[in-house]
């Protein structure tokens, strides 16, 4: 298997340059201003798959941004791996907090990435990660070692909720037929502690509007006598958690699966330093639900967070005003067996019930998704675990993630196939934040690990 390392060694500069070119395209799906760039990015993904040796390349139209499909079917009797990823990225703002342009990728060394990291929006989430699959595929094609069939589905709307992908999957079940789904859009514990993500959270995302008086008022003339919607909204949000930081929406925990002490012990075995955690975020203390560790809070407990809140006067200087309206965006991360729809309904009912008569409230649900569990006793997990053992020299730790990739639960539901979350990012890579980056070590390690997954999976599948 020496050819894997040799090929990477000989081609790594080109691998890095090609990723840098992809990162220069501002494929921000949330902002219509970037529509042409998102479309150009899809073209660029398609041509990179073509030059790597893929066939049947299609830029599949949807009501939104296109899905890039490609495959290489070598033998119908061999298993098929479907690779999923996304070429769209999060908006780059706040721009002033970037040390270099978000779409002007540069390589810089950091404490955690002594070999250098590429700084750009999408470097880790998810261009750098799905592109590892394109390069690993190229490697297998060029060395005549692709051991099974491969299909690619790279979408352009993940960061805005994959709203059109569900329909595409339902309409293309035969085209997407596969034996496992392989996704690199998550992370590892650290560069010397590999891990595989075995759970993703679901999501319920809601926007609320609270209306007080029919117009903005002088806060002296009316203050204290009419409801201030910002004050009321803050009180309502505060009443969503109790003093133990449990979420107080009635019924919220009804379907949450409590973990056995054995499962909790397993979570506690994953290496984690609270001091390093606090230090990395400049925190004197952590905060969360009583009775659970930090890893449990992020991995297995549902959460509720305000993502944005606005209203009233926020410009220069002071303006004495009671605003007519206040707004907030609130998200809840869900765990097995909570359902997006059910939690959205419970939230809506509670929020409406606790509103005093002095205000009107409006609740608007946004996109959401169901949680996902990846078992560790299936051959695709074993294939991934063995691949990491080969390339990192250590067996990876199974870890439950706090993030969401809602489409993964839908893949299971519609295609009846489990996904393997073989990501290589680090929590410190600043995804969705200013100065997002992806380690060169991680990028090349991913390209090295993926061919081992293909070899292991094919072998295990054939001897099943
Ligand atoms: N790649 C992330 C999700 C992720 C990151 C999962 C790290 C686990 C570890 C994905 O692109 C993402 O940002 N998902 C969104 C949800 C989506 C509906 C916008 C999220 O988790 O907020
Ligand atoms: Mn992602
Ligand atoms: Mn993301």
Short mmCIF file of C-alpha atoms and ligand atoms in Angstrom, two decimals:
data_model
loop_
_atom_site.label_atom_id
_atom_site.label_comp_id
_atom_site.label_asym_id
_atom_site.label_seq_id
_atom_site.Cartn_x
_atom_site.Cartn_y
_atom_site.Cartn_z
CA UNK A 1 0.00 0.00 0.00
CA UNK A 2 3.05 2.18 -0.28
CA UNK A 3 1.73 3.74 -3.48
CA UNK A 4 -0.81 5.74 -1.45
CA UNK A 5 1.83 7.64 0.51
CA UNK A 6 4.10 7.96 -2.52
CA UNK A 7 1.34 9.39 -4.72
CA UNK A 8 0.38 11.92 -2.05
CA UNK A 9 4.01 12.92 -1.52
CA UNK A 10 4.51 13.45 -5.25
CA UNK A 11 1.27 15.36 -5.79
CA UNK A 12 0.67 17.23 -2.56
CA UNK A 13 1.59 20.66 -3.86
CA UNK A 14 -0.87 20.31 -6.72
CA UNK A 15 -3.53 18.96 -4.30
CA UNK A 16 -3.10 22.08 -2.18
CA UNK A 17 -3.09 24.46 -5.18
CA UNK A 18 -6.28 22.91 -6.56
CA UNK A 19 -8.05 23.28 -3.21
CA UNK A 20 -6.88 26.89 -3.02
CA UNK A 21 -8.45 27.57 -6.44
CA UNK A 22 -11.76 26.08 -5.25
CA UNK A 23 -11.64 28.19 -2.09
CA UNK A 24 -11.36 31.38 -4.13
CA UNK A 25 -14.96 30.98 -5.30
CA UNK A 26 -17.32 32.71 -2.82
CA UNK A 27 -20.07 30.07 -3.00
CA UNK A 28 -22.25 31.56 -0.25
CA UNK A 29 -25.64 29.88 -0.60
CA UNK A 30 -27.43 32.14 1.91
CA UNK A 31 -26.84 35.38 0.00
CA UNK A 32 -28.44 35.77 -3.47
CA UNK A 33 -25.68 38.25 -4.36
CA UNK A 34 -23.36 35.29 -4.83
CA UNK A 35 -25.66 33.30 -7.12
CA UNK A 36 -23.24 33.27 -10.08
CA UNK A 37 -20.38 32.22 -7.82
CA UNK A 38 -22.35 29.32 -6.37
CA UNK A 39 -23.23 28.17 -9.89
CA UNK A 40 -19.61 28.55 -11.03
CA UNK A 41 -18.53 26.53 -8.05
CA UNK A 42 -20.79 23.66 -9.11
CA UNK A 43 -19.14 23.75 -12.57
CA UNK A 44 -15.72 23.70 -10.98
CA UNK A 45 -16.63 20.68 -8.82
CA UNK A 46 -17.94 18.87 -11.91
CA UNK A 47 -14.77 19.47 -13.88
CA UNK A 48 -12.55 18.39 -11.00
CA UNK A 49 -14.49 15.11 -10.87
CA UNK A 50 -14.14 14.72 -14.63
CA UNK A 51 -10.38 15.20 -14.57
CA UNK A 52 -10.08 12.74 -11.70
CA UNK A 53 -11.66 10.10 -13.92
CA UNK A 54 -15.37 10.13 -13.00
CA UNK A 55 -18.11 9.39 -15.54
CA UNK A 56 -21.78 10.29 -15.98
CA UNK A 57 -21.13 13.75 -14.65
CA UNK A 58 -24.29 15.77 -14.24
CA UNK A 59 -25.06 19.15 -12.81
CA UNK A 60 -28.56 18.32 -11.59
CA UNK A 61 -30.93 21.28 -11.50
CA UNK A 62 -33.13 21.80 -8.45
CA UNK A 63 -35.44 24.63 -7.41
CA UNK A 64 -32.35 26.05 -5.72
CA UNK A 65 -28.67 25.39 -6.34
CA UNK A 66 -27.64 22.34 -8.37
CA UNK A 67 -26.38 19.01 -7.09
CA UNK A 68 -23.23 17.69 -8.74
CA UNK A 69 -23.48 13.97 -9.48
CA UNK A 70 -20.75 11.72 -10.90
CA UNK A 71 -19.84 8.07 -10.69
CA UNK A 72 -17.44 5.34 -11.72
CA UNK A 73 -19.11 1.97 -11.94
CA UNK A 74 -16.49 -0.70 -12.48
CA UNK A 75 -18.49 -3.87 -11.77
CA UNK A 76 -22.13 -4.36 -10.83
CA UNK A 77 -21.27 -7.23 -8.53
CA UNK A 78 -19.00 -5.04 -6.39
CA UNK A 79 -20.29 -2.77 -3.59
CA UNK A 80 -20.98 0.92 -4.16
CA UNK A 81 -19.86 3.80 -1.95
CA UNK A 82 -21.80 7.06 -2.20
CA UNK A 83 -19.75 10.13 -1.24
CA UNK A 84 -21.76 13.13 -0.03
CA UNK A 85 -20.44 16.64 0.60
CA UNK A 86 -21.34 20.30 0.06
CA UNK A 87 -19.67 22.96 -2.06
CA UNK A 88 -21.61 25.88 -0.56
CA UNK A 89 -20.19 27.85 2.36
CA UNK A 90 -21.41 30.07 5.18
CA UNK A 91 -21.40 33.86 4.79
CA UNK A 92 -18.01 35.32 5.74
CA UNK A 93 -19.15 38.17 7.98
CA UNK A 94 -18.09 39.77 10.25
CA UNK A 95 -15.45 40.58 7.63
CA UNK A 96 -13.46 42.93 9.87
CA UNK A 97 -12.53 40.02 12.13
CA UNK A 98 -10.68 38.14 9.39
CA UNK A 99 -6.89 38.53 9.32
CA UNK A 100 -6.91 37.92 5.56
CA UNK A 101 -9.62 37.87 2.89
CA UNK A 102 -12.07 34.98 3.34
CA UNK A 103 -11.81 34.18 -0.37
CA UNK A 104 -8.08 34.86 -0.69
CA UNK A 105 -6.77 31.60 0.72
CA UNK A 106 -3.38 31.71 2.38
CA UNK A 107 -1.29 29.14 4.21
CA UNK A 108 -0.17 30.03 7.72
CA UNK A 109 1.41 28.02 10.52
CA UNK A 110 -0.35 27.87 13.88
CA UNK A 111 0.38 26.20 17.21
CA UNK A 112 -2.07 23.41 16.43
CA UNK A 113 -1.06 23.22 12.76
CA UNK A 114 2.74 23.41 12.66
CA UNK A 115 2.70 22.06 9.06
CA UNK A 116 0.48 24.99 8.07
CA UNK A 117 -3.22 25.48 7.54
CA UNK A 118 -5.19 27.00 4.67
CA UNK A 119 -7.20 30.01 5.84
CA UNK A 120 -10.40 30.67 3.88
CA UNK A 121 -14.16 30.39 4.26
CA UNK A 122 -15.08 26.77 3.48
CA UNK A 123 -11.51 25.50 3.98
CA UNK A 124 -12.76 22.91 6.49
CA UNK A 125 -16.55 23.16 6.02
CA UNK A 126 -16.76 21.57 3.57
CA UNK A 127 -14.64 22.25 0.49
CA UNK A 128 -11.37 21.02 1.99
CA UNK A 129 -13.13 17.91 3.23
CA UNK A 130 -15.18 16.83 0.19
CA UNK A 131 -12.21 17.65 -2.06
CA UNK A 132 -10.17 15.01 -0.18
CA UNK A 133 -12.57 12.49 -1.73
CA UNK A 134 -12.02 13.88 -5.22
CA UNK A 135 -8.26 13.60 -4.75
CA UNK A 136 -8.43 10.16 -3.11
CA UNK A 137 -10.54 9.03 -6.07
CA UNK A 138 -7.97 10.44 -8.48
CA UNK A 139 -5.28 8.57 -6.56
CA UNK A 140 -7.16 5.27 -6.86
CA UNK A 141 -7.89 5.85 -10.56
CA UNK A 142 -4.30 6.76 -11.42
CA UNK A 143 -2.94 3.73 -9.59
CA UNK A 144 -5.59 1.38 -10.95
CA UNK A 145 -6.67 0.49 -7.42
CA UNK A 146 -10.29 1.62 -7.20
CA UNK A 147 -11.69 -1.54 -5.55
CA UNK A 148 -15.44 -0.91 -5.93
CA UNK A 149 -18.02 1.39 -7.46
CA UNK A 150 -18.19 5.01 -6.39
CA UNK A 151 -20.85 7.69 -6.71
CA UNK A 152 -20.51 11.36 -5.80
CA UNK A 153 -23.30 13.68 -4.73
CA UNK A 154 -21.98 17.14 -3.84
CA UNK A 155 -24.73 19.65 -3.06
CA UNK A 156 -24.86 23.44 -2.88
CA UNK A 157 -27.48 24.12 -0.20
CA UNK A 158 -26.29 22.38 2.96
CA UNK A 159 -25.65 25.62 4.82
CA UNK A 160 -29.19 26.78 4.13
CA UNK A 161 -30.91 23.56 5.18
CA UNK A 162 -30.65 21.29 2.07
CA UNK A 163 -34.21 22.21 1.21
CA UNK A 164 -34.19 20.73 -2.30
CA UNK A 165 -31.96 17.74 -1.68
CA UNK A 166 -34.73 15.69 -0.03
CA UNK A 167 -36.85 15.86 -3.15
CA UNK A 168 -33.85 14.95 -5.32
CA UNK A 169 -33.07 11.90 -3.17
CA UNK A 170 -36.69 10.69 -3.25
CA UNK A 171 -36.83 11.12 -7.04
CA UNK A 172 -33.45 9.44 -7.70
CA UNK A 173 -33.40 6.41 -5.44
CA UNK A 174 -32.13 4.10 -8.19
CA UNK A 175 -29.38 6.50 -9.26
CA UNK A 176 -28.23 6.90 -5.64
CA UNK A 177 -28.47 3.19 -4.79
CA UNK A 178 -25.44 2.25 -2.72
CA UNK A 179 -24.15 0.05 0.08
CA UNK A 180 -22.75 2.79 2.30
CA UNK A 181 -22.59 6.57 2.38
CA UNK A 182 -19.26 8.20 3.20
CA UNK A 183 -19.19 11.79 4.43
CA UNK A 184 -16.31 14.02 5.54
CA UNK A 185 -18.05 17.03 7.09
CA UNK A 186 -17.26 16.53 10.79
CA UNK A 187 -14.10 16.41 12.88
CA UNK A 188 -11.62 14.44 14.95
CA UNK A 189 -10.66 15.02 18.59
CA UNK A 190 -7.12 16.12 17.71
CA UNK A 191 -4.41 15.33 15.21
CA UNK A 192 -3.04 12.60 17.45
CA UNK A 193 -6.42 11.35 18.69
CA UNK A 194 -8.50 10.20 15.72
CA UNK A 195 -12.23 9.79 16.20
CA UNK A 196 -15.31 8.90 14.17
CA UNK A 197 -18.58 10.75 14.63
CA UNK A 198 -21.32 8.34 15.68
CA UNK A 199 -24.14 10.81 16.20
CA UNK A 200 -25.45 14.07 14.81
CA UNK A 201 -28.01 16.31 16.43
CA UNK A 202 -31.36 17.21 14.95
CA UNK A 203 -32.45 20.81 14.67
CA UNK A 204 -35.54 22.91 15.22
CA UNK A 205 -34.99 26.52 14.16
CA UNK A 206 -37.54 29.19 14.93
CA UNK A 207 -37.96 32.91 14.45
CA UNK A 208 -40.16 34.87 16.86
CA UNK A 209 -41.66 38.32 16.67
CA UNK A 210 -43.10 40.14 19.68
CA UNK A 211 -45.24 43.22 19.08
CA UNK A 212 -46.13 45.75 21.76
CA UNK A 213 -47.60 49.15 20.85
CA UNK A 214 -48.51 49.88 17.22
CA UNK A 215 -45.59 52.33 16.80
CA UNK A 216 -42.27 53.21 18.44
CA UNK A 217 -42.94 55.37 21.49
CA UNK A 218 -41.15 58.01 23.57
CA UNK A 219 -39.79 55.97 26.47
CA UNK A 220 -40.46 58.77 28.95
CA UNK A 221 -44.02 59.48 27.93
CA UNK A 222 -45.01 55.81 27.82
CA UNK A 223 -42.22 53.97 29.70
CA UNK A 224 -43.47 51.84 32.59
CA UNK A 225 -47.06 51.99 31.38
CA UNK A 226 -46.99 49.82 28.23
CA UNK A 227 -45.19 46.58 27.45
CA UNK A 228 -41.70 46.97 26.00
CA UNK A 229 -41.47 44.02 23.56
CA UNK A 230 -37.72 43.70 24.04
CA UNK A 231 -38.08 43.39 27.82
CA UNK A 232 -40.93 40.93 27.37
CA UNK A 233 -38.99 38.87 24.81
CA UNK A 234 -36.02 38.67 27.18
CA UNK A 235 -38.26 37.49 30.01
CA UNK A 236 -39.86 34.91 27.75
CA UNK A 237 -36.48 33.61 26.63
CA UNK A 238 -35.24 33.53 30.23
CA UNK A 239 -38.22 31.43 31.22
CA UNK A 240 -37.26 28.71 28.74
CA UNK A 241 -34.63 27.38 31.15
CA UNK A 242 -34.77 26.78 34.90
CA UNK A 243 -32.07 27.37 37.49
CA UNK A 244 -30.48 24.01 36.63
CA UNK A 245 -30.33 24.97 32.96
CA UNK A 246 -32.93 22.38 32.08
CA UNK A 247 -35.19 23.47 29.25
CA UNK A 248 -38.60 24.24 30.76
CA UNK A 249 -40.79 23.77 27.70
CA UNK A 250 -43.37 21.20 28.87
CA UNK A 251 -42.81 17.81 27.22
CA UNK A 252 -39.41 18.83 25.80
CA UNK A 253 -37.57 15.82 27.27
CA UNK A 254 -40.40 13.29 26.84
CA UNK A 255 -38.74 11.26 24.10
CA UNK A 256 -35.10 11.86 25.00
CA UNK A 257 -33.29 8.56 25.35
CA UNK A 258 -31.42 8.48 28.66
CA UNK A 259 -28.00 6.89 28.29
CA UNK A 260 -26.98 3.92 30.38
CA UNK A 261 -24.13 4.40 32.84
CA UNK A 262 -22.04 2.21 30.56
CA UNK A 263 -22.63 4.54 27.61
CA UNK A 264 -21.80 7.54 29.78
CA UNK A 265 -18.58 5.88 30.89
CA UNK A 266 -17.65 5.39 27.27
CA UNK A 267 -18.16 9.10 26.60
CA UNK A 268 -15.99 9.93 29.61
CA UNK A 269 -13.19 7.75 28.22
CA UNK A 270 -12.63 10.05 25.23
CA UNK A 271 -9.69 12.32 26.00
CA UNK A 272 -10.86 15.78 27.04
CA UNK A 273 -9.23 18.55 29.06
CA UNK A 274 -11.59 21.07 30.62
CA UNK A 275 -8.71 23.46 31.20
CA UNK A 276 -7.65 23.41 27.57
CA UNK A 277 -11.27 23.80 26.54
CA UNK A 278 -11.69 26.92 28.68
CA UNK A 279 -8.35 28.31 27.65
CA UNK A 280 -9.08 27.95 23.94
CA UNK A 281 -12.23 30.05 24.38
CA UNK A 282 -10.89 32.49 27.00
CA UNK A 283 -13.50 31.39 29.52
CA UNK A 284 -13.11 31.45 33.32
CA UNK A 285 -15.89 28.92 33.64
CA UNK A 286 -18.15 26.73 31.56
CA UNK A 287 -21.94 26.79 31.64
CA UNK A 288 -24.61 24.19 31.00
CA UNK A 289 -27.20 21.72 32.13
CA UNK A 290 -26.66 20.52 35.69
CA UNK A 291 -25.74 16.87 36.08
CA UNK A 292 -23.91 16.47 32.78
CA UNK A 293 -20.30 16.78 31.65
CA UNK A 294 -19.21 19.06 28.81
CA UNK A 295 -18.94 16.13 26.39
CA UNK A 296 -22.42 14.98 27.40
CA UNK A 297 -23.85 18.47 27.05
CA UNK A 298 -22.57 18.77 23.49
CA UNK A 299 -22.99 15.15 22.45
CA UNK A 300 -26.10 13.65 24.00
CA UNK A 301 -28.22 16.41 25.55
CA UNK A 302 -30.67 18.61 23.67
CA UNK A 303 -29.98 22.35 23.86
CA UNK A 304 -31.72 25.68 23.26
CA UNK A 305 -29.87 28.79 22.13
CA UNK A 306 -30.71 32.25 20.91
CA UNK A 307 -28.82 32.80 17.65
CA UNK A 308 -29.78 36.41 17.17
CA UNK A 309 -31.91 39.03 18.86
CA UNK A 310 -32.80 42.50 17.68
CA UNK A 311 -35.16 45.43 17.94
CA UNK A 312 -35.19 49.04 19.06
CA UNK A 313 -32.35 51.46 18.58
CA UNK A 314 -28.85 50.08 18.02
CA UNK A 315 -27.22 52.99 16.15
CA UNK A 316 -24.70 55.58 17.37
CA UNK A 317 -25.42 57.42 20.59
CA UNK A 318 -28.66 57.17 22.55
CA UNK A 319 -32.27 57.26 21.46
CA UNK A 320 -34.98 57.03 24.13
CA UNK A 321 -37.52 54.71 22.63
CA UNK A 322 -39.89 51.87 23.39
CA UNK A 323 -39.88 49.88 20.18
CA UNK A 324 -43.00 48.47 18.67
CA UNK A 325 -41.37 45.13 17.88
CA UNK A 326 -38.65 42.75 19.03
CA UNK A 327 -37.31 39.67 17.25
CA UNK A 328 -35.18 36.61 17.94
CA UNK A 329 -33.91 33.53 16.15
CA UNK A 330 -33.88 30.51 18.42
CA UNK A 331 -32.51 27.07 17.69
CA UNK A 332 -32.90 23.80 19.53
CA UNK A 333 -30.49 20.92 18.92
CA UNK A 334 -32.23 17.59 19.23
CA UNK A 335 -31.11 14.12 20.25
CA UNK A 336 -32.58 10.67 19.60
CA UNK A 337 -35.68 10.19 19.72
CA UNK A 338 -36.84 13.79 19.59
CA UNK A 339 -38.50 14.91 16.38
CA UNK A 340 -38.14 18.30 14.77
CA UNK A 341 -41.85 18.70 14.13
CA UNK A 342 -42.87 17.70 17.63
CA UNK A 343 -40.37 20.02 19.32
CA UNK A 344 -41.29 22.89 17.00
CA UNK A 345 -44.93 22.41 18.03
CA UNK A 346 -44.09 22.24 21.74
CA UNK A 347 -42.02 25.41 21.45
CA UNK A 348 -44.75 27.25 19.57
CA UNK A 349 -47.40 26.28 22.11
CA UNK A 350 -45.23 27.26 25.08
CA UNK A 351 -44.05 30.53 23.59
CA UNK A 352 -47.63 31.53 22.76
CA UNK A 353 -48.88 30.49 26.22
CA UNK A 354 -46.31 32.42 28.24
CA UNK A 355 -46.80 35.67 26.30
CA UNK A 356 -48.59 38.27 28.45
CA UNK A 357 -51.76 39.86 27.05
CA UNK A 358 -49.89 43.12 26.64
CA UNK A 359 -48.07 41.81 23.52
CA UNK A 360 -48.81 39.82 20.39
CA UNK A 361 -46.44 37.06 19.29
CA UNK A 362 -45.73 35.44 15.95
CA UNK A 363 -43.75 32.19 15.65
CA UNK A 364 -42.25 31.16 12.30
CA UNK A 365 -40.42 27.83 11.97
CA UNK A 366 -37.42 27.64 9.63
CA UNK A 367 -35.78 24.51 8.21
CA UNK A 368 -34.96 21.73 10.64
CA UNK A 369 -33.88 18.11 10.69
CA UNK A 370 -33.85 14.87 12.60
CA UNK A 371 -30.98 13.51 14.73
CA UNK A 372 -28.85 10.63 13.47
CA UNK A 373 -27.11 7.69 15.12
CA UNK A 374 -24.37 5.72 13.44
CA UNK A 375 -23.84 2.27 14.92
CA UNK A 376 -20.32 0.97 15.55
CA UNK A 377 -21.08 -2.68 14.78
CA UNK A 378 -21.53 -2.38 11.01
CA UNK A 379 -18.84 -3.16 8.45
CA UNK A 380 -18.61 0.40 7.16
CA UNK A 381 -17.71 1.61 10.67
CA UNK A 382 -15.15 -1.17 11.02
CA UNK A 383 -13.72 -0.26 7.60
CA UNK A 384 -13.37 3.38 8.64
CA UNK A 385 -11.94 2.50 12.03
CA UNK A 386 -9.33 0.17 10.50
CA UNK A 387 -8.45 2.79 7.89
CA UNK A 388 -7.73 5.35 10.62
CA UNK A 389 -5.80 2.76 12.61
CA UNK A 390 -3.57 2.29 9.56
CA UNK A 391 -3.00 5.98 8.87
CA UNK A 392 -2.96 7.44 12.41
CA UNK A 393 -1.54 4.37 14.15
CA UNK A 394 -4.38 4.51 16.68
CA UNK A 395 -7.91 3.13 16.81
CA UNK A 396 -10.35 6.05 16.55
CA UNK A 397 -12.67 6.91 19.43
CA UNK A 398 -16.42 7.01 18.68
CA UNK A 399 -17.76 10.51 19.48
CA UNK A 400 -21.21 12.08 19.34
CA UNK A 401 -21.19 15.51 17.70
CA UNK A 402 -23.14 18.61 18.65
CA UNK A 403 -23.54 19.68 15.02
CA UNK A 404 -26.20 18.71 12.51
CA UNK A 405 -26.27 17.42 8.95
CA UNK A 406 -30.03 16.99 8.62
CA UNK A 407 -29.86 15.18 5.29
CA UNK A 408 -28.11 12.18 6.88
CA UNK A 409 -31.29 11.06 8.68
CA UNK A 410 -33.16 11.48 5.41
CA UNK A 411 -30.63 9.26 3.57
CA UNK A 412 -31.35 6.55 6.08
CA UNK A 413 -35.08 6.98 5.79
CA UNK A 414 -35.24 7.13 1.98
CA UNK A 415 -32.28 5.03 0.84
CA UNK A 416 -32.19 2.74 3.86
CA UNK A 417 -28.42 3.14 4.08
CA UNK A 418 -26.30 4.24 7.04
CA UNK A 419 -23.74 7.02 6.67
CA UNK A 420 -20.19 6.98 8.00
CA UNK A 421 -19.05 10.35 9.28
CA UNK A 422 -15.34 10.22 8.55
CA UNK A 423 -14.41 13.87 9.06
CA UNK A 424 -10.92 15.31 9.66
CA UNK A 425 -11.58 18.85 10.93
CA UNK A 426 -10.74 20.19 14.39
CA UNK A 427 -13.06 22.17 16.68
CA UNK A 428 -10.42 24.89 16.61
CA UNK A 429 -10.65 25.20 12.80
CA UNK A 430 -13.23 27.97 13.30
CA UNK A 431 -15.93 26.73 10.93
CA UNK A 432 -18.69 29.33 10.45
CA UNK A 433 -16.37 31.85 12.20
CA UNK A 434 -13.81 34.39 11.02
CA UNK A 435 -10.42 32.88 10.12
CA UNK A 436 -11.77 29.44 9.26
CA UNK A 437 -8.90 27.15 8.32
CA UNK A 438 -8.03 23.53 7.56
CA UNK A 439 -4.74 21.89 8.42
CA UNK A 440 -2.54 20.65 5.60
CA UNK A 441 -1.88 17.62 7.82
CA UNK A 442 -5.64 16.97 8.07
CA UNK A 443 -6.20 17.44 4.34
CA UNK A 444 -3.42 15.03 3.35
CA UNK A 445 -4.30 12.57 6.13
CA UNK A 446 -7.85 12.46 4.81
CA UNK A 447 -6.65 11.78 1.27
CA UNK A 448 -4.50 8.97 2.66
CA UNK A 449 -7.22 7.44 4.85
CA UNK A 450 -10.02 7.35 2.27
CA UNK A 451 -8.42 4.76 -0.10
CA UNK A 452 -7.89 2.49 2.92
CA UNK A 453 -11.59 2.81 3.71
CA UNK A 454 -12.47 1.74 0.16
CA UNK A 455 -10.13 -1.26 0.30
CA UNK A 456 -11.34 -2.35 3.76
CA UNK A 457 -14.99 -1.88 2.94
CA UNK A 458 -14.80 -3.83 -0.31
CA UNK A 459 -12.97 -6.69 1.36
CA UNK A 460 -15.37 -6.86 4.31
CA UNK A 461 -18.41 -6.53 2.04
CA UNK A 462 -17.28 -9.38 -0.20
CA UNK A 463 -16.62 -11.72 2.71
CA UNK A 464 -19.90 -10.83 4.41
N1 LIG B 1 -20.43 20.42 8.74
C1 LIG B 1 -21.41 21.08 9.54
C2 LIG B 1 -21.95 20.21 10.66
C3 LIG B 1 -20.98 19.62 11.64
C4 LIG B 1 -19.76 20.21 11.92
C5 LIG B 1 -21.34 18.48 12.31
C6 LIG B 1 -18.89 19.63 12.83
C7 LIG B 1 -20.49 17.92 13.24
C8 LIG B 1 -19.26 18.49 13.49
C9 LIG B 1 -22.55 21.56 8.65
O1 LIG B 1 -22.08 22.20 7.50
C10 LIG B 1 -23.37 22.57 9.40
O2 LIG B 1 -22.88 23.64 9.63
N2 LIG B 1 -24.62 22.24 9.73
C11 LIG B 1 -25.52 23.17 10.33
C12 LIG B 1 -26.95 22.78 10.10
C13 LIG B 1 -27.55 23.26 8.82
C14 LIG B 1 -29.04 22.91 8.79
C15 LIG B 1 -27.36 24.72 8.57
C16 LIG B 1 -25.33 23.22 11.83
O3 LIG B 1 -24.93 22.24 12.46
O4 LIG B 1 -25.61 24.30 12.38
MN1 LIG B 2 -20.56 21.15 6.58
MN1 LIG B 3 -21.53 24.30 8.07
#
